[in-house]
Amino acid sequence: MSDSGTPDRRIWIDGRLVPWADATVHVLSHSHSRGSLVFDYLSVHETPRGPAIFRLPEHVQRFLRSVALVGLPLARDEAELCTASVETVAANPGANALKICAYLPSVEVDVVPLDDHVAVAIAAYDYLHDVILRKSQRPPPRPELKLHIERTRKRIEAHLPPQAKAAANYLGPMMAKWRARQRGFDEVVMVDEAGFVAEGPTTNVFAVDDQGVLRTPPAGSILEGITRGSVLELAKHAGIPAREESMRPEALQGAAEVFLTGTSAGVWPVASIDGKAVGDGKPGPITTRLRERFEAVSGGHDADFDHWLTVVRAPGSGD
Ligand code: PMP
């Protein structure tokens, strides 16, 4: 912490590392008032080879796809953004989270901005110490996940594609999750416009049937999570049959095992859905196997998937 009580970190903004407290935008900025900010969120792990970013190129490619879907005129390419991300992690030791944002900082009155300069901010930080513990004294417990299926509010996928990680895409899920929290649930998954299970606000969903087959909703009405893709690859590698297939909420409720995946969530077992236990309410064998493998891979303890990690060398480390 610095003297001012803000995290002692520096955020990369348009090519310069600026102190955390100075990384601000105007309250009337376009991004703030219209939800036009686009972002991606990555994890950083301590590995035997040093701090490493999990699947950096894949995240940056997804970020650029989101930028293109929203139509922001961003003048930076994948190589530049990867280099800047590595530089930012190196400048912020102990970081476990990395967020890349593209936004319109200009104060605007119209929905289409007169000044269309797209700024880029890249922040590497410790989400627990720099963010959560500054607001509450204790880290939140990892609950036995009580899930609610939100069936009534469907997103309008034609307007804002779920593949765009844009701030505005999170408003509906935020409302659904907030309501569910007030009713004692920890998390929600939403259905798509056709009533099939889609995804959580920041997670993808998987089910395992009694034959041991893994299922997850197909790409169309979800954000294609990097963790989801990784888990599908790990399942294939481990010989676990997996299908990308639409499922009704009832199929999710009747599954032998259910888990969520995401950069923050990792592989997160679901204990109950709308009050009914999933299996015996404990993490099932396939969930446990995939979770352990995923943790080994992201922690740099699995040579088969070392290529998923971008190792960051501290400035001046000599190599
Ligand atoms: N769906 C949505 C809508 C999300 O915001 C996220 C989090 N990025 C996910 C799924 C999971 O994606 P990932 O595994 O890449 O974090």
Coordinates of C-alpha atoms and ligand atoms in Angstrom, one line a residue:
M1 CA 0.0 0.0 0.0
S2 CA 1.2 3.5 -0.7
D3 CA 0.8 6.3 1.9
S4 CA -2.5 7.4 0.3
G5 CA -4.0 3.9 1.1
T6 CA -4.3 2.9 -2.6
P7 CA -2.5 -0.2 -3.9
D8 CA 1.1 0.5 -4.7
R9 CA 0.7 -0.5 -8.3
R10 CA 1.1 1.0 -11.8
I11 CA -1.4 0.6 -14.6
W12 CA -0.4 0.7 -18.2
I13 CA -2.4 3.4 -20.1
D14 CA -1.7 4.1 -23.7
G15 CA 1.9 3.1 -23.4
R16 CA 2.8 4.7 -20.0
L17 CA 2.8 3.1 -16.5
V18 CA 0.8 5.4 -14.3
P19 CA 0.1 5.1 -10.5
W20 CA -3.1 3.3 -9.6
A21 CA -4.7 6.4 -8.2
D22 CA -4.2 8.3 -11.4
A23 CA -5.8 5.7 -13.6
T24 CA -9.1 7.5 -13.8
V25 CA -11.7 8.5 -16.4
H26 CA -14.2 11.3 -16.4
V27 CA -17.7 10.6 -14.9
L28 CA -19.2 11.9 -18.2
S29 CA -16.9 9.8 -20.4
H30 CA -18.5 7.7 -23.2
S31 CA -17.4 4.4 -21.7
H32 CA -18.9 5.3 -18.3
S33 CA -22.2 6.6 -19.6
R34 CA -22.9 4.2 -22.4
G35 CA -21.3 1.0 -21.2
S36 CA -19.0 0.9 -24.2
L37 CA -15.9 -0.4 -22.4
V38 CA -14.5 -3.7 -23.8
F39 CA -12.3 -5.9 -21.7
D40 CA -10.7 -9.2 -21.0
Y41 CA -9.7 -10.7 -17.7
L42 CA -6.7 -13.1 -17.3
S43 CA -5.0 -14.9 -14.4
V44 CA -1.4 -14.8 -13.4
H45 CA 0.1 -17.7 -11.5
E46 CA 3.3 -18.3 -9.5
T47 CA 4.9 -21.2 -11.3
P48 CA 8.3 -23.0 -10.9
R49 CA 9.5 -20.9 -13.9
G50 CA 8.3 -17.6 -12.4
P51 CA 5.1 -15.6 -12.7
A52 CA 3.1 -16.7 -15.7
I53 CA 0.1 -15.4 -17.6
F54 CA -2.5 -18.2 -18.5
R55 CA -3.2 -18.4 -22.2
L56 CA -2.3 -14.8 -23.0
P57 CA -2.5 -14.9 -26.8
E58 CA -6.0 -16.5 -26.7
H59 CA -7.2 -13.9 -24.3
V60 CA -5.8 -11.0 -26.4
Q61 CA -7.3 -12.5 -29.5
R62 CA -10.7 -12.7 -27.8
F63 CA -10.3 -9.1 -26.6
L64 CA -9.6 -8.0 -30.2
R65 CA -12.7 -9.9 -31.3
S66 CA -14.8 -8.1 -28.7
V67 CA -13.4 -4.8 -29.8
A68 CA -14.3 -5.6 -33.4
L69 CA -17.9 -6.8 -32.5
V70 CA -18.5 -3.5 -30.7
G71 CA -16.8 -1.6 -33.5
L72 CA -14.3 0.4 -31.5
P73 CA -11.6 1.8 -33.7
L74 CA -8.6 0.5 -31.7
A75 CA -5.2 1.1 -33.2
R76 CA -3.2 -1.7 -31.5
D77 CA -2.5 -5.2 -32.5
E78 CA -2.1 -8.5 -30.8
A79 CA 1.7 -8.4 -30.5
E80 CA 1.7 -4.9 -29.0
L81 CA -1.0 -5.9 -26.4
C82 CA 0.9 -9.1 -25.5
T83 CA 4.1 -7.2 -25.0
A84 CA 2.4 -4.5 -22.9
S85 CA 0.6 -7.2 -20.8
V86 CA 4.0 -8.9 -20.0
E87 CA 5.5 -5.5 -19.2
T88 CA 2.6 -4.6 -16.8
V89 CA 2.9 -8.0 -15.0
A90 CA 6.6 -7.5 -14.6
A91 CA 6.1 -4.0 -13.2
N92 CA 3.6 -5.3 -10.6
P93 CA 5.1 -8.2 -8.6
G94 CA 2.7 -10.5 -6.8
A95 CA -0.2 -9.8 -9.2
N96 CA -2.6 -12.7 -9.8
A97 CA -5.1 -10.9 -12.1
L98 CA -4.7 -9.0 -15.3
K99 CA -7.3 -6.9 -16.9
I100 CA -7.1 -5.3 -20.4
C101 CA -9.6 -2.6 -21.2
A102 CA -10.4 -0.6 -24.3
Y103 CA -12.5 2.5 -23.7
L104 CA -13.6 5.8 -25.0
P105 CA -12.4 8.3 -22.3
S106 CA -13.8 11.3 -24.1
V107 CA -16.7 13.3 -22.5
E108 CA -19.5 12.9 -25.0
V109 CA -23.2 13.8 -25.3
D110 CA -24.2 11.6 -28.2
V111 CA -24.1 7.8 -28.3
V112 CA -21.7 8.0 -31.3
P113 CA -18.6 9.8 -29.9
L114 CA -17.2 12.9 -31.7
D115 CA -13.7 11.9 -30.4
D116 CA -13.3 8.3 -31.1
H117 CA -9.8 7.8 -29.5
V118 CA -9.9 4.4 -27.9
A119 CA -7.6 4.2 -24.9
V120 CA -6.1 1.0 -23.6
A121 CA -5.6 0.3 -19.9
I122 CA -3.8 -2.8 -18.7
A123 CA -3.8 -3.5 -14.9
A124 CA -2.0 -6.3 -13.1
Y125 CA -3.0 -6.6 -9.4
D126 CA -3.7 -8.9 -6.5
Y127 CA -7.5 -9.2 -6.6
L128 CA -7.7 -10.3 -3.0
H129 CA -5.4 -7.8 -1.3
D130 CA -5.7 -4.8 -3.7
V131 CA -9.5 -5.0 -4.2
I132 CA -11.5 -7.3 -1.9
L133 CA -9.7 -6.8 1.4
R134 CA -9.8 -3.1 0.9
K135 CA -13.6 -3.2 1.1
S136 CA -14.2 -6.0 3.6
Q137 CA -11.9 -7.2 6.4
R138 CA -12.1 -10.9 5.4
P139 CA -11.8 -12.8 2.2
P140 CA -15.2 -14.2 1.1
P141 CA -15.5 -17.9 1.9
R142 CA -15.7 -20.2 -1.1
P143 CA -19.3 -21.4 -0.6
E144 CA -20.8 -24.8 -1.4
L145 CA -22.2 -23.4 -4.6
K146 CA -25.9 -22.9 -4.5
L147 CA -27.0 -22.2 -8.0
H148 CA -30.2 -20.7 -9.4
I149 CA -31.4 -21.0 -13.0
E150 CA -32.7 -17.7 -14.1
R151 CA -35.4 -18.6 -16.7
T152 CA -37.4 -15.5 -17.2
R153 CA -34.8 -12.9 -18.3
K154 CA -33.4 -13.7 -21.6
R155 CA -30.8 -11.6 -23.3
I156 CA -31.4 -10.0 -26.6
E157 CA -28.5 -11.8 -28.4
A158 CA -29.1 -10.1 -31.7
H159 CA -28.3 -6.7 -30.3
L160 CA -25.2 -7.4 -28.3
P161 CA -23.6 -10.7 -29.1
P162 CA -22.6 -12.7 -26.1
Q163 CA -19.2 -13.2 -27.6
A164 CA -18.4 -9.5 -26.9
K165 CA -16.9 -8.9 -23.5
A166 CA -18.4 -5.4 -23.3
A167 CA -19.4 -3.7 -20.1
A168 CA -23.0 -3.3 -21.3
N169 CA -23.3 -7.1 -21.6
Y170 CA -23.1 -7.5 -17.8
L171 CA -26.1 -5.4 -16.8
G172 CA -28.7 -8.1 -17.2
P173 CA -26.6 -10.8 -15.5
M174 CA -25.8 -8.4 -12.7
M175 CA -29.5 -7.8 -12.1
A176 CA -30.2 -11.6 -12.1
K177 CA -27.3 -12.4 -9.8
W178 CA -28.2 -9.6 -7.4
R179 CA -31.8 -10.8 -7.1
A180 CA -30.6 -14.4 -6.7
R181 CA -28.1 -13.4 -3.9
Q182 CA -31.0 -11.7 -2.1
R183 CA -32.8 -15.1 -2.2
G184 CA -29.8 -17.0 -0.7
F185 CA -28.2 -18.3 -3.9
D186 CA -24.5 -17.8 -4.7
E187 CA -24.6 -17.8 -8.4
V188 CA -27.0 -17.9 -11.4
V189 CA -26.9 -19.4 -14.9
M190 CA -29.1 -17.8 -17.5
V191 CA -31.0 -19.4 -20.4
D192 CA -30.7 -18.1 -24.0
E193 CA -33.5 -16.7 -26.1
A194 CA -34.7 -20.3 -27.0
G195 CA -34.8 -21.4 -23.3
F196 CA -31.7 -23.5 -23.4
V197 CA -29.1 -23.2 -20.6
A198 CA -26.5 -20.6 -21.6
E199 CA -24.0 -19.4 -19.0
G200 CA -23.4 -17.6 -15.8
P201 CA -22.6 -13.9 -15.6
T202 CA -18.9 -14.6 -15.7
T203 CA -18.7 -18.4 -16.1
N204 CA -19.5 -21.2 -18.4
V205 CA -21.4 -24.3 -17.3
F206 CA -20.7 -28.0 -17.6
A207 CA -22.8 -31.1 -16.7
V208 CA -21.8 -34.7 -16.4
D209 CA -24.5 -37.4 -17.0
D210 CA -24.7 -40.8 -15.3
Q211 CA -22.8 -42.3 -18.2
G212 CA -19.8 -40.0 -17.4
V213 CA -20.3 -37.9 -20.6
L214 CA -19.4 -34.2 -20.2
R215 CA -21.7 -31.6 -21.8
T216 CA -21.5 -27.9 -22.2
P217 CA -23.7 -25.4 -24.2
P218 CA -22.4 -24.8 -27.8
A219 CA -20.7 -21.6 -28.8
G220 CA -23.7 -19.6 -30.2
S221 CA -25.3 -18.1 -27.1
I222 CA -22.3 -17.9 -24.8
L223 CA -18.9 -16.2 -24.4
E224 CA -16.4 -18.8 -25.4
G225 CA -14.6 -19.0 -22.1
I226 CA -10.8 -19.7 -22.3
T227 CA -11.3 -22.0 -19.2
R228 CA -14.1 -23.8 -21.0
G229 CA -11.9 -24.4 -24.0
S230 CA -9.1 -25.5 -21.7
V231 CA -11.3 -27.9 -19.8
L232 CA -12.6 -29.4 -23.1
E233 CA -9.0 -30.0 -24.2
L234 CA -8.1 -31.5 -20.9
A235 CA -11.1 -33.8 -21.0
K236 CA -10.1 -35.0 -24.5
H237 CA -6.5 -35.5 -23.3
A238 CA -7.8 -37.6 -20.3
G239 CA -10.2 -39.6 -22.5
I240 CA -13.4 -38.2 -20.9
P241 CA -16.1 -38.0 -23.6
A242 CA -17.3 -34.5 -24.1
R243 CA -20.0 -32.8 -26.2
E244 CA -20.9 -29.2 -27.0
E245 CA -24.7 -29.6 -27.0
S246 CA -27.7 -27.5 -26.0
M247 CA -29.5 -28.6 -22.8
R248 CA -32.7 -27.7 -21.1
P249 CA -32.6 -26.5 -17.5
E250 CA -34.2 -29.8 -16.5
A251 CA -31.2 -31.7 -17.9
L252 CA -28.9 -29.5 -15.8
Q253 CA -30.9 -30.2 -12.7
G254 CA -30.9 -33.9 -13.3
A255 CA -27.2 -34.2 -14.0
A256 CA -24.9 -36.3 -11.9
E257 CA -22.3 -33.5 -11.7
V258 CA -22.4 -29.8 -12.6
F259 CA -19.6 -27.3 -12.5
L260 CA -18.9 -23.8 -13.6
T261 CA -15.7 -22.6 -15.3
G262 CA -14.1 -19.2 -15.5
T263 CA -10.8 -17.3 -15.0
S264 CA -11.8 -16.3 -11.5
A265 CA -13.9 -19.4 -10.7
G266 CA -11.4 -22.0 -12.1
V267 CA -13.4 -25.3 -12.1
W268 CA -16.1 -24.7 -9.5
P269 CA -18.4 -27.6 -8.4
V270 CA -22.1 -26.9 -8.0
A271 CA -23.5 -28.3 -4.8
S272 CA -27.2 -27.6 -5.5
I273 CA -29.5 -26.1 -8.2
D274 CA -32.7 -24.3 -7.0
G275 CA -32.5 -26.1 -3.7
K276 CA -32.0 -29.6 -5.0
A277 CA -28.6 -31.3 -4.4
V278 CA -26.5 -32.2 -7.5
G279 CA -25.6 -35.9 -7.0
D280 CA -24.8 -36.2 -3.3
G281 CA -24.0 -32.5 -3.1
K282 CA -20.2 -33.2 -3.1
P283 CA -17.9 -32.6 -6.0
G284 CA -18.1 -35.6 -8.3
P285 CA -15.2 -37.7 -9.6
I286 CA -15.0 -36.1 -13.1
T287 CA -15.3 -32.6 -11.7
T288 CA -12.5 -33.3 -9.2
R289 CA -10.3 -34.9 -11.8
L290 CA -10.7 -31.9 -14.2
R291 CA -10.3 -29.4 -11.4
E292 CA -7.1 -30.9 -10.2
R293 CA -5.7 -31.2 -13.7
F294 CA -6.6 -27.6 -14.5
E295 CA -4.9 -26.4 -11.3
A296 CA -1.8 -28.4 -12.1
V297 CA -1.7 -26.9 -15.6
S298 CA -2.3 -23.3 -14.6
G299 CA 0.3 -23.6 -11.8
G300 CA 2.9 -24.8 -14.2
H301 CA 3.1 -28.4 -12.9
D302 CA 2.1 -30.2 -16.1
A303 CA 4.7 -30.4 -18.9
D304 CA 2.0 -31.4 -21.5
F305 CA 0.4 -27.9 -21.2
D306 CA 3.3 -25.7 -20.4
H307 CA 2.7 -23.9 -23.7
W308 CA -0.4 -22.4 -22.2
L309 CA 1.7 -20.2 -19.9
T310 CA 3.6 -17.0 -20.8
V311 CA 6.4 -16.7 -18.3
V312 CA 7.2 -13.2 -17.2
R313 CA 10.7 -12.2 -16.2
A314 CA 11.2 -9.4 -13.7
P315 CA 12.9 -6.4 -15.1
G316 CA 16.7 -6.8 -14.8
S317 CA 16.6 -10.5 -14.2
G318 CA 19.2 -10.9 -16.9
D319 CA 17.6 -13.4 -19.3
Ligands
PMP1 N1 -19.1 -16.1 -19.8 C1 -19.0 -14.8 -19.5 C2 -20.1 -13.9 -19.9 C3 -17.8 -14.3 -18.9 O1 -17.8 -12.9 -18.7 C4 -16.8 -15.1 -18.6 C5 -15.5 -14.6 -17.9 N2 -14.6 -14.0 -18.8 C6 -16.9 -16.5 -18.9 C7 -18.1 -17.0 -19.5 C8 -15.7 -17.4 -18.6 O2 -14.7 -17.1 -19.5 P1 -13.2 -17.4 -19.1 O3 -13.0 -18.8 -18.9 O4 -12.4 -17.0 -20.3 O5 -12.9 -16.5 -18.0

